[in-house]
JSON list of C-alpha atoms in Angstrom, two decimals:
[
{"chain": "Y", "resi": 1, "resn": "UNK", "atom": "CA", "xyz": [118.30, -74.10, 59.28]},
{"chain": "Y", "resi": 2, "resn": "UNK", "atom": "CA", "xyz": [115.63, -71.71, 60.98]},
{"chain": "Y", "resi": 3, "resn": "UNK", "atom": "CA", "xyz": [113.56, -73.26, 63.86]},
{"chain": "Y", "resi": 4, "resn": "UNK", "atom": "CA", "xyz": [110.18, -74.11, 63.01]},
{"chain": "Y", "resi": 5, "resn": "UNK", "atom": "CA", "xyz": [107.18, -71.97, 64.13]},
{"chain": "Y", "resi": 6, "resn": "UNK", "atom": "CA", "xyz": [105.21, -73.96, 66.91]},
{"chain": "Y", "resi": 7, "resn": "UNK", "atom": "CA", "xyz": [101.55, -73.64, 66.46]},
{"chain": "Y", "resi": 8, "resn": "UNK", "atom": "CA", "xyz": [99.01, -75.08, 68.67]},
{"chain": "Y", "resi": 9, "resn": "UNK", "atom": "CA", "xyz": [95.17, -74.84, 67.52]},
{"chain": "Y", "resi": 10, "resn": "UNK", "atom": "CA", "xyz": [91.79, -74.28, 69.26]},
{"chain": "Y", "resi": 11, "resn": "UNK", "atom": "CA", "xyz": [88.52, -73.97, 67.88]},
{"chain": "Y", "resi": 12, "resn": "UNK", "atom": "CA", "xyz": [85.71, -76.66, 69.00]},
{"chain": "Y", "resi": 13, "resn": "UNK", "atom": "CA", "xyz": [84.77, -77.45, 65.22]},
{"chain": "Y", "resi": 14, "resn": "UNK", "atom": "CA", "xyz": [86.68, -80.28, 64.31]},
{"chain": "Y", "resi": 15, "resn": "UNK", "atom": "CA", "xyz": [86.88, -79.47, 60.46]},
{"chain": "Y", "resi": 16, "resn": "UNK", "atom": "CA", "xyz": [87.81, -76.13, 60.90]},
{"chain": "Y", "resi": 17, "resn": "UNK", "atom": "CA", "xyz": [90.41, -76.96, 63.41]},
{"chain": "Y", "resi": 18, "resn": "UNK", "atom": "CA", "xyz": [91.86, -79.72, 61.84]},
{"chain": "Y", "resi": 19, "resn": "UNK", "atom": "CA", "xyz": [91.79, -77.93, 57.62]},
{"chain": "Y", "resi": 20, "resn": "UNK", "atom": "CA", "xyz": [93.16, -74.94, 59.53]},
{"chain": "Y", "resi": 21, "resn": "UNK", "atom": "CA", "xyz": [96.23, -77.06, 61.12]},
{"chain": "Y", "resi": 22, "resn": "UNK", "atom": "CA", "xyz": [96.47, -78.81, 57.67]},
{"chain": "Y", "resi": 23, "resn": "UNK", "atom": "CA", "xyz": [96.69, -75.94, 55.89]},
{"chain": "Y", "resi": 24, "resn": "UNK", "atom": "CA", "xyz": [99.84, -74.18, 58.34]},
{"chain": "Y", "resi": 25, "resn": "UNK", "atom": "CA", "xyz": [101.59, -77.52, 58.93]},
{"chain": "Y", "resi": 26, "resn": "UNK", "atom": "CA", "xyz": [102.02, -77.85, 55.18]},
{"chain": "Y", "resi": 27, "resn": "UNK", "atom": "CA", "xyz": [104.53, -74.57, 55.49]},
{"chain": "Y", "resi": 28, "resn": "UNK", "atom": "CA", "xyz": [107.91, -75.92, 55.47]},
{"chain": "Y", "resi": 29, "resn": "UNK", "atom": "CA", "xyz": [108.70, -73.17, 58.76]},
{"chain": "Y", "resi": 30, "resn": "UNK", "atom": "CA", "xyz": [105.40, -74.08, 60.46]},
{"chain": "Y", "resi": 31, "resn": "UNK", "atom": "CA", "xyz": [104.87, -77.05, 62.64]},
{"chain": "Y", "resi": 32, "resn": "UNK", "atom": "CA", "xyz": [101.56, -78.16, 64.57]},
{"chain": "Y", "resi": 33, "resn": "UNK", "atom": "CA", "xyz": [102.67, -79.34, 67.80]},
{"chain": "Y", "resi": 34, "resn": "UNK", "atom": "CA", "xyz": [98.81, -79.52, 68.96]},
{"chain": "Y", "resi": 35, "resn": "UNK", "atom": "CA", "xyz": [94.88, -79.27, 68.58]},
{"chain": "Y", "resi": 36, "resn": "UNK", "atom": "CA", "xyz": [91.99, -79.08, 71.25]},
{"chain": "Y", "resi": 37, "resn": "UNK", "atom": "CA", "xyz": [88.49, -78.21, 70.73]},
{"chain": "Y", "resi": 38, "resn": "UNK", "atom": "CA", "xyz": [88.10, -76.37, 74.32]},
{"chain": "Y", "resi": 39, "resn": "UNK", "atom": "CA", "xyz": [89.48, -74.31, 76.95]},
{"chain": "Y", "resi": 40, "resn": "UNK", "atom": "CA", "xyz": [89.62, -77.15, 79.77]},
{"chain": "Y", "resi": 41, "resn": "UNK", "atom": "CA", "xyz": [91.63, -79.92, 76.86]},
{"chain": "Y", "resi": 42, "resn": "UNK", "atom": "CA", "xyz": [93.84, -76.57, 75.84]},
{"chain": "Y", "resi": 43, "resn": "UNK", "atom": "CA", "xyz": [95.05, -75.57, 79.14]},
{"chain": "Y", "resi": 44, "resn": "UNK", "atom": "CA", "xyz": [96.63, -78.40, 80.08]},
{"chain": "Y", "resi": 45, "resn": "UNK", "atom": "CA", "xyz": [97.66, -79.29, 76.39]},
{"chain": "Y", "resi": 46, "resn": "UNK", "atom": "CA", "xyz": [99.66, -75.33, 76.16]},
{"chain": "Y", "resi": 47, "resn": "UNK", "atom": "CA", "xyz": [101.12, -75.99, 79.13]},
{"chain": "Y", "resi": 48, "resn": "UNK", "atom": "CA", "xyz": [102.94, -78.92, 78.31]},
{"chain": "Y", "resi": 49, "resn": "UNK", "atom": "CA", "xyz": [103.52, -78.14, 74.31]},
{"chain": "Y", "resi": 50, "resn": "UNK", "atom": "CA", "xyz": [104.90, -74.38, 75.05]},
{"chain": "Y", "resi": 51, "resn": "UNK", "atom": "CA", "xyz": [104.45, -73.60, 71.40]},
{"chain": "Y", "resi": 52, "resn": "UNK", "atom": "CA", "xyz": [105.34, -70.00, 70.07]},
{"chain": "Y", "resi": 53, "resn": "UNK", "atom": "CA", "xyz": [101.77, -69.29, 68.91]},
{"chain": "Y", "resi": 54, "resn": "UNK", "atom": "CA", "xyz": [98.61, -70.23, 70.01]},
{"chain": "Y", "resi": 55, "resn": "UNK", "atom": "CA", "xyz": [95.75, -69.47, 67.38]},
{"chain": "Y", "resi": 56, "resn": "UNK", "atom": "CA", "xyz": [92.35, -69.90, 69.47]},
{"chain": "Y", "resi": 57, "resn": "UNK", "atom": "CA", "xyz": [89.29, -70.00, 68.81]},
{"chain": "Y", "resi": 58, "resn": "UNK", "atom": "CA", "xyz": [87.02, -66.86, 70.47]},
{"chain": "Y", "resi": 59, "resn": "UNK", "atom": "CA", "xyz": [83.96, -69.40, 70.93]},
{"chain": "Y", "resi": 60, "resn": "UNK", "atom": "CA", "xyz": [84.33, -72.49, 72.73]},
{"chain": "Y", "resi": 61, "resn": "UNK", "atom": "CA", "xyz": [82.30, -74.63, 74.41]},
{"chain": "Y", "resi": 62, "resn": "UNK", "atom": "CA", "xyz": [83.29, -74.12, 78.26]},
{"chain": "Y", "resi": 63, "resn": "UNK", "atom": "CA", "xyz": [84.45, -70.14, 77.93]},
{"chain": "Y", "resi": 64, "resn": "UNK", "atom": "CA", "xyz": [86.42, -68.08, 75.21]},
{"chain": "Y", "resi": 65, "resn": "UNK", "atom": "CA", "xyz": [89.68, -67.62, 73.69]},
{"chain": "Y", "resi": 66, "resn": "UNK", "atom": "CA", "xyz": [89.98, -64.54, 75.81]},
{"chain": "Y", "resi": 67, "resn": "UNK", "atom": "CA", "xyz": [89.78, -65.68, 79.11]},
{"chain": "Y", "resi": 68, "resn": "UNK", "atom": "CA", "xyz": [92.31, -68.48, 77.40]},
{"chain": "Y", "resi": 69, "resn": "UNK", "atom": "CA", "xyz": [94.87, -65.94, 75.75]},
{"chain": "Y", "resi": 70, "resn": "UNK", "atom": "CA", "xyz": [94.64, -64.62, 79.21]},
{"chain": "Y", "resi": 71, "resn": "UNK", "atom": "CA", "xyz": [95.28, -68.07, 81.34]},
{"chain": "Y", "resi": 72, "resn": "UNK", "atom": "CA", "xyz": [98.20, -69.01, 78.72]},
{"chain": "Y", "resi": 73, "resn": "UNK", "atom": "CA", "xyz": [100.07, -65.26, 78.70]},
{"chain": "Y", "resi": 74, "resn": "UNK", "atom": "CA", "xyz": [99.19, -65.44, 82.93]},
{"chain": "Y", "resi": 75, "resn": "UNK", "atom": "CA", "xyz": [101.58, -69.22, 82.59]},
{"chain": "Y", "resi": 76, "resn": "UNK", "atom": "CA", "xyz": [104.00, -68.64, 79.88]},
{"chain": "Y", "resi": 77, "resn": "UNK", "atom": "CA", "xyz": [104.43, -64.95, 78.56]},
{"chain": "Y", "resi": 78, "resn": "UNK", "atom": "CA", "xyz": [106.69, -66.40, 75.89]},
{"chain": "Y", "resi": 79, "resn": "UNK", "atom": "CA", "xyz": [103.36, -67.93, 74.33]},
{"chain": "Y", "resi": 80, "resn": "UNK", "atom": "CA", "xyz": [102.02, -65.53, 71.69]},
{"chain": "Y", "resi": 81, "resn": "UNK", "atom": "CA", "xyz": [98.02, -65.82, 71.20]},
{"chain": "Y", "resi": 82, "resn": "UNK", "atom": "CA", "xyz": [95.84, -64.52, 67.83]},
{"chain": "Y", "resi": 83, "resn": "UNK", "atom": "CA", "xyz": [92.50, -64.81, 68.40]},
{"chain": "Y", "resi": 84, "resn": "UNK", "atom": "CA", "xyz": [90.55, -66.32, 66.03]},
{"chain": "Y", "resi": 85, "resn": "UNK", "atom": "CA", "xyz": [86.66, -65.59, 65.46]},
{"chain": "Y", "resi": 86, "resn": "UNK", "atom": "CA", "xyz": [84.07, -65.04, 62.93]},
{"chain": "Y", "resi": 87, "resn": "UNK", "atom": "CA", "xyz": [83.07, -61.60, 63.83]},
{"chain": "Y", "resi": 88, "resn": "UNK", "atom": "CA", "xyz": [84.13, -57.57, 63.40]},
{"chain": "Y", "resi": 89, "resn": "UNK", "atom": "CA", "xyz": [83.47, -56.78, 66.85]},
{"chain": "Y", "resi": 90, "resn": "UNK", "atom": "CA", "xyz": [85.36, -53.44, 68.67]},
{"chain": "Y", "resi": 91, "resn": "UNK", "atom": "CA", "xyz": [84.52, -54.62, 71.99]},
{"chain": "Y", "resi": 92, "resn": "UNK", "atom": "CA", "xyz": [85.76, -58.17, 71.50]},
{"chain": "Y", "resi": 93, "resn": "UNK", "atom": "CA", "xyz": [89.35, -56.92, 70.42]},
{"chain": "Y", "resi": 94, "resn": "UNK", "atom": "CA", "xyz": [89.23, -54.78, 73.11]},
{"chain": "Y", "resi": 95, "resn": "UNK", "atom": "CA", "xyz": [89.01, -57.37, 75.38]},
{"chain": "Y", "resi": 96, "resn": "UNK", "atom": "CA", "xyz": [91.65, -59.21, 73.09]},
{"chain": "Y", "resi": 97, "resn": "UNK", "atom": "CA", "xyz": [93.89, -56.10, 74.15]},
{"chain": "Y", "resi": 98, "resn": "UNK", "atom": "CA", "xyz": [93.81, -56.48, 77.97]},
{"chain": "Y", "resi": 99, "resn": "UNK", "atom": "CA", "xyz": [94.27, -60.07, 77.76]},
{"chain": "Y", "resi": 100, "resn": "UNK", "atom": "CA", "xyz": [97.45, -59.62, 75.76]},
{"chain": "Y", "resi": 101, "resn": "UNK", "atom": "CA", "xyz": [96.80, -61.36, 72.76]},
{"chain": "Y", "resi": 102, "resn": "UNK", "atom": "CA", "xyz": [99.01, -60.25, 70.03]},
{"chain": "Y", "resi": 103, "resn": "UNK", "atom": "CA", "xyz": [96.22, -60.55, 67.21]},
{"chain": "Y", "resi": 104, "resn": "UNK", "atom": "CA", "xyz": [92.70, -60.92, 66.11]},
{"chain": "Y", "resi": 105, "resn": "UNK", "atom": "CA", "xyz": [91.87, -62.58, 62.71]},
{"chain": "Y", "resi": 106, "resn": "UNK", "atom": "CA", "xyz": [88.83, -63.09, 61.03]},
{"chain": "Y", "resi": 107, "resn": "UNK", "atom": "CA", "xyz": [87.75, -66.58, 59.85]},
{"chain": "Y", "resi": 108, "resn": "UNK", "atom": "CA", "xyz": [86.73, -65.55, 56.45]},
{"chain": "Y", "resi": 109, "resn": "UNK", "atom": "CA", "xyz": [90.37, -63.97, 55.68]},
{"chain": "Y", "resi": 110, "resn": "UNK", "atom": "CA", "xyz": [92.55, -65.48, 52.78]},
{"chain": "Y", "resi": 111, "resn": "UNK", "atom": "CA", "xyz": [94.90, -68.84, 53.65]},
{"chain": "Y", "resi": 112, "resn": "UNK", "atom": "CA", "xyz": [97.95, -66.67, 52.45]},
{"chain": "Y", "resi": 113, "resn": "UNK", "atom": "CA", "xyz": [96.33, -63.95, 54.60]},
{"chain": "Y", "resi": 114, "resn": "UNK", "atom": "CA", "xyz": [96.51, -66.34, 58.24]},
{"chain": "Y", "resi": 115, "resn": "UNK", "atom": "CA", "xyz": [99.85, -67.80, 56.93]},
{"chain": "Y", "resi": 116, "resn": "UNK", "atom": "CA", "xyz": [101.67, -64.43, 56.79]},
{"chain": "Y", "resi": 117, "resn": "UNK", "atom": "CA", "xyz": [99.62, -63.22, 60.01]},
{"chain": "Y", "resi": 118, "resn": "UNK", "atom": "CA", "xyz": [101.08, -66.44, 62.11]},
{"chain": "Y", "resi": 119, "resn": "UNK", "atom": "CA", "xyz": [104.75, -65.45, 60.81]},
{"chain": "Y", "resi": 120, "resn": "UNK", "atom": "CA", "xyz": [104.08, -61.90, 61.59]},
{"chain": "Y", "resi": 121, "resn": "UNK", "atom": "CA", "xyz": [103.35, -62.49, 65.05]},
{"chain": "Y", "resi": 122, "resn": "UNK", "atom": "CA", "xyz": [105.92, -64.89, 65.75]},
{"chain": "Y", "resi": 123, "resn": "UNK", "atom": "CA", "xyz": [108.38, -61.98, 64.32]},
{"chain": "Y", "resi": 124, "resn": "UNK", "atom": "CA", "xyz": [107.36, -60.08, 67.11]},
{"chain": "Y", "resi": 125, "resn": "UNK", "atom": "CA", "xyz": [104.68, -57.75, 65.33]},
{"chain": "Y", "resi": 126, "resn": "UNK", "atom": "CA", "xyz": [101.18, -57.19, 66.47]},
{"chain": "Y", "resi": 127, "resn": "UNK", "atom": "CA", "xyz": [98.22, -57.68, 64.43]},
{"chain": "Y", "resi": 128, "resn": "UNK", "atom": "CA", "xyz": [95.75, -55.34, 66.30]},
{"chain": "Y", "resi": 129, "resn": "UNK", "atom": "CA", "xyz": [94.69, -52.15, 64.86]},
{"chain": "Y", "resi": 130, "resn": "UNK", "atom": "CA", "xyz": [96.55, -49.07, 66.70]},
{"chain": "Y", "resi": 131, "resn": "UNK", "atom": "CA", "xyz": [93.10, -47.24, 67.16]},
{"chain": "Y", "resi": 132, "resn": "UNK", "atom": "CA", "xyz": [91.88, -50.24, 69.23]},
{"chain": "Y", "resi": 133, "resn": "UNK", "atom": "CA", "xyz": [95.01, -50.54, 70.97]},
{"chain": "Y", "resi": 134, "resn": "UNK", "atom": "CA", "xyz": [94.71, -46.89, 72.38]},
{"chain": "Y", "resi": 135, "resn": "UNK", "atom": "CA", "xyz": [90.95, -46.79, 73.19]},
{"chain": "Y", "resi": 136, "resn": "UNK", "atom": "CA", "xyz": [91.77, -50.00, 75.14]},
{"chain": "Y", "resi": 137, "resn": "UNK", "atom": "CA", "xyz": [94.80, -47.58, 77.17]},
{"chain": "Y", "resi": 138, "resn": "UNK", "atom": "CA", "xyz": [92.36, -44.44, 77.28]},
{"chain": "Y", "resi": 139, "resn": "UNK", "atom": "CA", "xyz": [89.64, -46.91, 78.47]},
{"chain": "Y", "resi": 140, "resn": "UNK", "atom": "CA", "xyz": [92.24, -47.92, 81.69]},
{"chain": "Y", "resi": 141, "resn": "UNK", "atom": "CA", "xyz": [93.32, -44.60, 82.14]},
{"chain": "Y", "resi": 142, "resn": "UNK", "atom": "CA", "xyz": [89.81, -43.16, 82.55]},
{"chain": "Y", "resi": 143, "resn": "UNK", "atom": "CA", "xyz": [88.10, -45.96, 84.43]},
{"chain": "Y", "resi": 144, "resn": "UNK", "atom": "CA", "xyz": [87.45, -44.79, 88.14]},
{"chain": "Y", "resi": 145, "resn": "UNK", "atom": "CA", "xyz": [89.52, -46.45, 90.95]},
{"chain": "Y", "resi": 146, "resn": "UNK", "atom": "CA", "xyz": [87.31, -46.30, 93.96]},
{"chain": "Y", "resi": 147, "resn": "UNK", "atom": "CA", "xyz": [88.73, -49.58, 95.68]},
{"chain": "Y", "resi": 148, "resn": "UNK", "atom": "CA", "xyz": [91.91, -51.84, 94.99]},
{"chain": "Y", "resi": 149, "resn": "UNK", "atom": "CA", "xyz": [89.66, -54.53, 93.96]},
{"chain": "Y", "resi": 150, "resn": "UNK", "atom": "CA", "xyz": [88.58, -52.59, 90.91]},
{"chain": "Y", "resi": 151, "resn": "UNK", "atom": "CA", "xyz": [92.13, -52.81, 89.48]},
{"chain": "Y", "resi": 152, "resn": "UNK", "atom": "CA", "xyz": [91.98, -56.62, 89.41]},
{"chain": "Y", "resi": 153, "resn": "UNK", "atom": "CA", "xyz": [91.17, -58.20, 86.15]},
{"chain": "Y", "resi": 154, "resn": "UNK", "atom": "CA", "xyz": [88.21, -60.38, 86.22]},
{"chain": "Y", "resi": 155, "resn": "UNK", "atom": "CA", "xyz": [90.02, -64.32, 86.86]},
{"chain": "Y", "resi": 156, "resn": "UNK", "atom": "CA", "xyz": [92.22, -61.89, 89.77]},
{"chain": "Y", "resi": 157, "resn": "UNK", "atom": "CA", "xyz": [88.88, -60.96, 91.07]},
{"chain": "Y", "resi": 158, "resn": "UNK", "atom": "CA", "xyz": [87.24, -64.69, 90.76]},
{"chain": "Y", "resi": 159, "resn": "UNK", "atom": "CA", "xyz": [90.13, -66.09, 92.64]},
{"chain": "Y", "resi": 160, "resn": "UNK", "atom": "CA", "xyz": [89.71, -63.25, 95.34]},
{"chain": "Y", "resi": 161, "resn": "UNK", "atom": "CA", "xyz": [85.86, -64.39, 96.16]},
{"chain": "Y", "resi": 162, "resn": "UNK", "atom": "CA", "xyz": [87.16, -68.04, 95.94]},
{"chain": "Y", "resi": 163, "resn": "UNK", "atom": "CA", "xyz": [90.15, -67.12, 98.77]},
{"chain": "Y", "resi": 164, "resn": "UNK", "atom": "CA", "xyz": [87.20, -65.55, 100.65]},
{"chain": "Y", "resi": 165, "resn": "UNK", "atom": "CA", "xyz": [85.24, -68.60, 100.67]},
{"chain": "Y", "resi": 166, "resn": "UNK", "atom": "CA", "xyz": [87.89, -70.12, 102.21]},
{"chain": "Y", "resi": 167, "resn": "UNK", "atom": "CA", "xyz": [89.39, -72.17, 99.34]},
{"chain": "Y", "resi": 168, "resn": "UNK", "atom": "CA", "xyz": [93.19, -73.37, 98.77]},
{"chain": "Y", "resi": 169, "resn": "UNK", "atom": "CA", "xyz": [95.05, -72.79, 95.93]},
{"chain": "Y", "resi": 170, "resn": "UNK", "atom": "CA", "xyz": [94.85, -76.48, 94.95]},
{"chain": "Y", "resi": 171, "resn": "UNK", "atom": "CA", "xyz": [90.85, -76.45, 95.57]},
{"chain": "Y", "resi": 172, "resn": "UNK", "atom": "CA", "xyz": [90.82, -73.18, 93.63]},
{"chain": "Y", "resi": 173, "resn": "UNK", "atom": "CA", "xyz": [92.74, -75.09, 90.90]},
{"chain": "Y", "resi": 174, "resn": "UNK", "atom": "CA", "xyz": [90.51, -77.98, 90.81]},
{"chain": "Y", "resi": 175, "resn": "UNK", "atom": "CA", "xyz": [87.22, -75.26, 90.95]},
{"chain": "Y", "resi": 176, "resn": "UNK", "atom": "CA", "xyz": [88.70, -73.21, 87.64]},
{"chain": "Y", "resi": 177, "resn": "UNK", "atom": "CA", "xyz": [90.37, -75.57, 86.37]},
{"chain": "Y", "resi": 178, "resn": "UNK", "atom": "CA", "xyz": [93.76, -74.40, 86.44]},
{"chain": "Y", "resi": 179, "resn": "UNK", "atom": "CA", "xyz": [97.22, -75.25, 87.68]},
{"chain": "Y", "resi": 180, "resn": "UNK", "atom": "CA", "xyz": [98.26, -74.35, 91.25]},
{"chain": "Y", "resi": 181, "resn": "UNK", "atom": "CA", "xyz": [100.89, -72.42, 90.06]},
{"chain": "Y", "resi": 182, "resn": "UNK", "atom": "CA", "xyz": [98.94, -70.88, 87.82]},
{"chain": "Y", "resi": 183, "resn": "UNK", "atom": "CA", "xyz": [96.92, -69.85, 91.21]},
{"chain": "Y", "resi": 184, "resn": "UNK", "atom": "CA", "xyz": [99.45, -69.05, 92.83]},
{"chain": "Y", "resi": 185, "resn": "UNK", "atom": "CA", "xyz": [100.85, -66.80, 90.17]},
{"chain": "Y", "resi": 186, "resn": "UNK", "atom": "CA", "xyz": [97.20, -65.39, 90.11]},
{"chain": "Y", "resi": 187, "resn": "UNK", "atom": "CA", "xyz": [97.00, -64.77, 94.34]},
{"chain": "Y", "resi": 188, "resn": "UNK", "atom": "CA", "xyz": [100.92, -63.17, 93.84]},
{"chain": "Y", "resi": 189, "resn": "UNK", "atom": "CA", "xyz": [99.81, -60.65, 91.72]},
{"chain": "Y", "resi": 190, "resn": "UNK", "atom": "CA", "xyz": [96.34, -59.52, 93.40]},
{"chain": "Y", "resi": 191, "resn": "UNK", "atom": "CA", "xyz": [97.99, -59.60, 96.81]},
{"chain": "Y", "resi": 192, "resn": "UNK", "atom": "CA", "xyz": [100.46, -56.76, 95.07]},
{"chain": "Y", "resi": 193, "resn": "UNK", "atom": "CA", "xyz": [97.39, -54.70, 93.78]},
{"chain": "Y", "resi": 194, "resn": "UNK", "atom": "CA", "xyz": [95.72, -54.78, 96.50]},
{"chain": "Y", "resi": 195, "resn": "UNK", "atom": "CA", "xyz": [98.75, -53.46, 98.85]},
{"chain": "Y", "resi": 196, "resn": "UNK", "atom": "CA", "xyz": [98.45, -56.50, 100.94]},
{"chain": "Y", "resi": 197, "resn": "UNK", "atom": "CA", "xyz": [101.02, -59.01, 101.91]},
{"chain": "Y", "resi": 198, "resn": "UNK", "atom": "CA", "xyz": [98.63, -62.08, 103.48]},
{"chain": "Y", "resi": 199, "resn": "UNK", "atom": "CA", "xyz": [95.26, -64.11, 102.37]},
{"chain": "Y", "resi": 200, "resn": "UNK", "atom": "CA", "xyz": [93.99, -63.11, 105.47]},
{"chain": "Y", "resi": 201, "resn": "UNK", "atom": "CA", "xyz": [93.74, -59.42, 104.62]},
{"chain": "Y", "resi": 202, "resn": "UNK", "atom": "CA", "xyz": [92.71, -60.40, 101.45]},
{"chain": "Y", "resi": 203, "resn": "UNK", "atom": "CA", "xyz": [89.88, -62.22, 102.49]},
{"chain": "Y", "resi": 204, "resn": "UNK", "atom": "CA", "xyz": [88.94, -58.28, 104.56]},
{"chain": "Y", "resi": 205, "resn": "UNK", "atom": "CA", "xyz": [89.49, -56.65, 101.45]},
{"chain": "Y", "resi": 206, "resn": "UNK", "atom": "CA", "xyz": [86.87, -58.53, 99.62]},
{"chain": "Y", "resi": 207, "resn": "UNK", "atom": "CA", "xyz": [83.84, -58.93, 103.14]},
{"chain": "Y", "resi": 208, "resn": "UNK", "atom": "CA", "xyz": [84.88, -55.04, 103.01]},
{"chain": "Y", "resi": 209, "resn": "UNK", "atom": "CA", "xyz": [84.69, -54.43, 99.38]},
{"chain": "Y", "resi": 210, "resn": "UNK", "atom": "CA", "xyz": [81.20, -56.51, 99.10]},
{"chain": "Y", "resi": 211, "resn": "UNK", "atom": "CA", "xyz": [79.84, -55.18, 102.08]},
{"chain": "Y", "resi": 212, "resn": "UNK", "atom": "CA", "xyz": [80.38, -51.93, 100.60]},
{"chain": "Y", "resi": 213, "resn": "UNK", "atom": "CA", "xyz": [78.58, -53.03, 97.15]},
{"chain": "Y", "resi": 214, "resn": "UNK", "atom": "CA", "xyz": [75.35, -53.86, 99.07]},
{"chain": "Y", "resi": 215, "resn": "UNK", "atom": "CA", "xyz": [74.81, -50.29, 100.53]}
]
């Protein structure tokens, strides 16, 4: 018998979350294994479900399904994310891109249409379009690397100012509510674009970096 596809669902409306759920946990090789109507309830909820795809909202109350495809890939790579939103909007599956989401629906698409679309992605096929894809890679290639702190992604770069301020990893967990592994994950992989082996030279990088800004 083939193993179920493990969907967990995130959009802050509970009708839409919960007919949307309904309607994939009816499919005999779908199963819901969890709903949450924001970022800080999904987190923790991800974490502990580990389900193959992740269908989240791009509008929730405390942040977006961005910044949350980006948390869950940053935890558990093996975690597939489609961004769901409302909108046609170039710049918002560009973002969807560098966050590593592996598609972007539209709410007003078809049932069969999301159905097939949560299969295709758990196949291993992405559901972004190939001319977004590459303007997202020409956009990296092109963008100007004056300092190492411009290669960090924007939670990298949050963490950095909160290292600079002195913070733990724990504290920093507790502030951004994430895990400390998660954070230290995070600090691992800015200390390696930024060259630097220590939080201490870290913490130079970014007085430097900022002092450098207010010129």
């Amino acid at each position: 018998m083939t193993k179920a596809i493990r969907v967990f669902v995130v959009d802050d409306h509970e009708i839409v979350r919960r007919g949307v759920a309904a309607l994939l946990d009816n499919e005999p090789d779908i199963e819901i294994v969890g709903e949450a109507g924001s970022v800080a309830h999904a987190r923790p909820r991800i974490a502990a479900t580990a389900p193959d795809i992740a269908l989240l909202d791009m509008r929730l109350p405390d942040g977006d399904g961005i910044d949350l495809c980006r948390d869950v890939r940053s935890q558990n790579p093996d975690v597939r994310c489609i961004i769901l939103t409302a909108h046609d909007d170039d710049e918002a599956v560009y973002a969807a891109v560098l966050a590593g989401a592996s598609g972007y629906v539209l709410k007003d698409m078809r049932s069969s249409a999301l159905i097939d679309a949560v299969r295709a992605v758990a196949a291993g096929r992405q559901l972004l379009d190939p001319a977004i894809s590459r303007m997202a890679v020409t956009r990296i290639s092109a963008r100007p690397s004056s300092s190492p702190i411009d290669t960090l992604n924007p939670r990298e770069r949050e963490i950095l100012e909160l290292i600079a301020e002195g913070m733990t990893n724990r504290q920093i967990g507790e502030t951004l509510a994430l895990a400390e592994k998660t954070v230290k994950n995070y600090v691992s992989s800015l200390l390696a674009k930024l060259g630097i082996q220590r939080r201490t030279q870290a913490v130079a990088v970014q007085f430097e970096y900022r002092s450098r800004e207010g010129e």
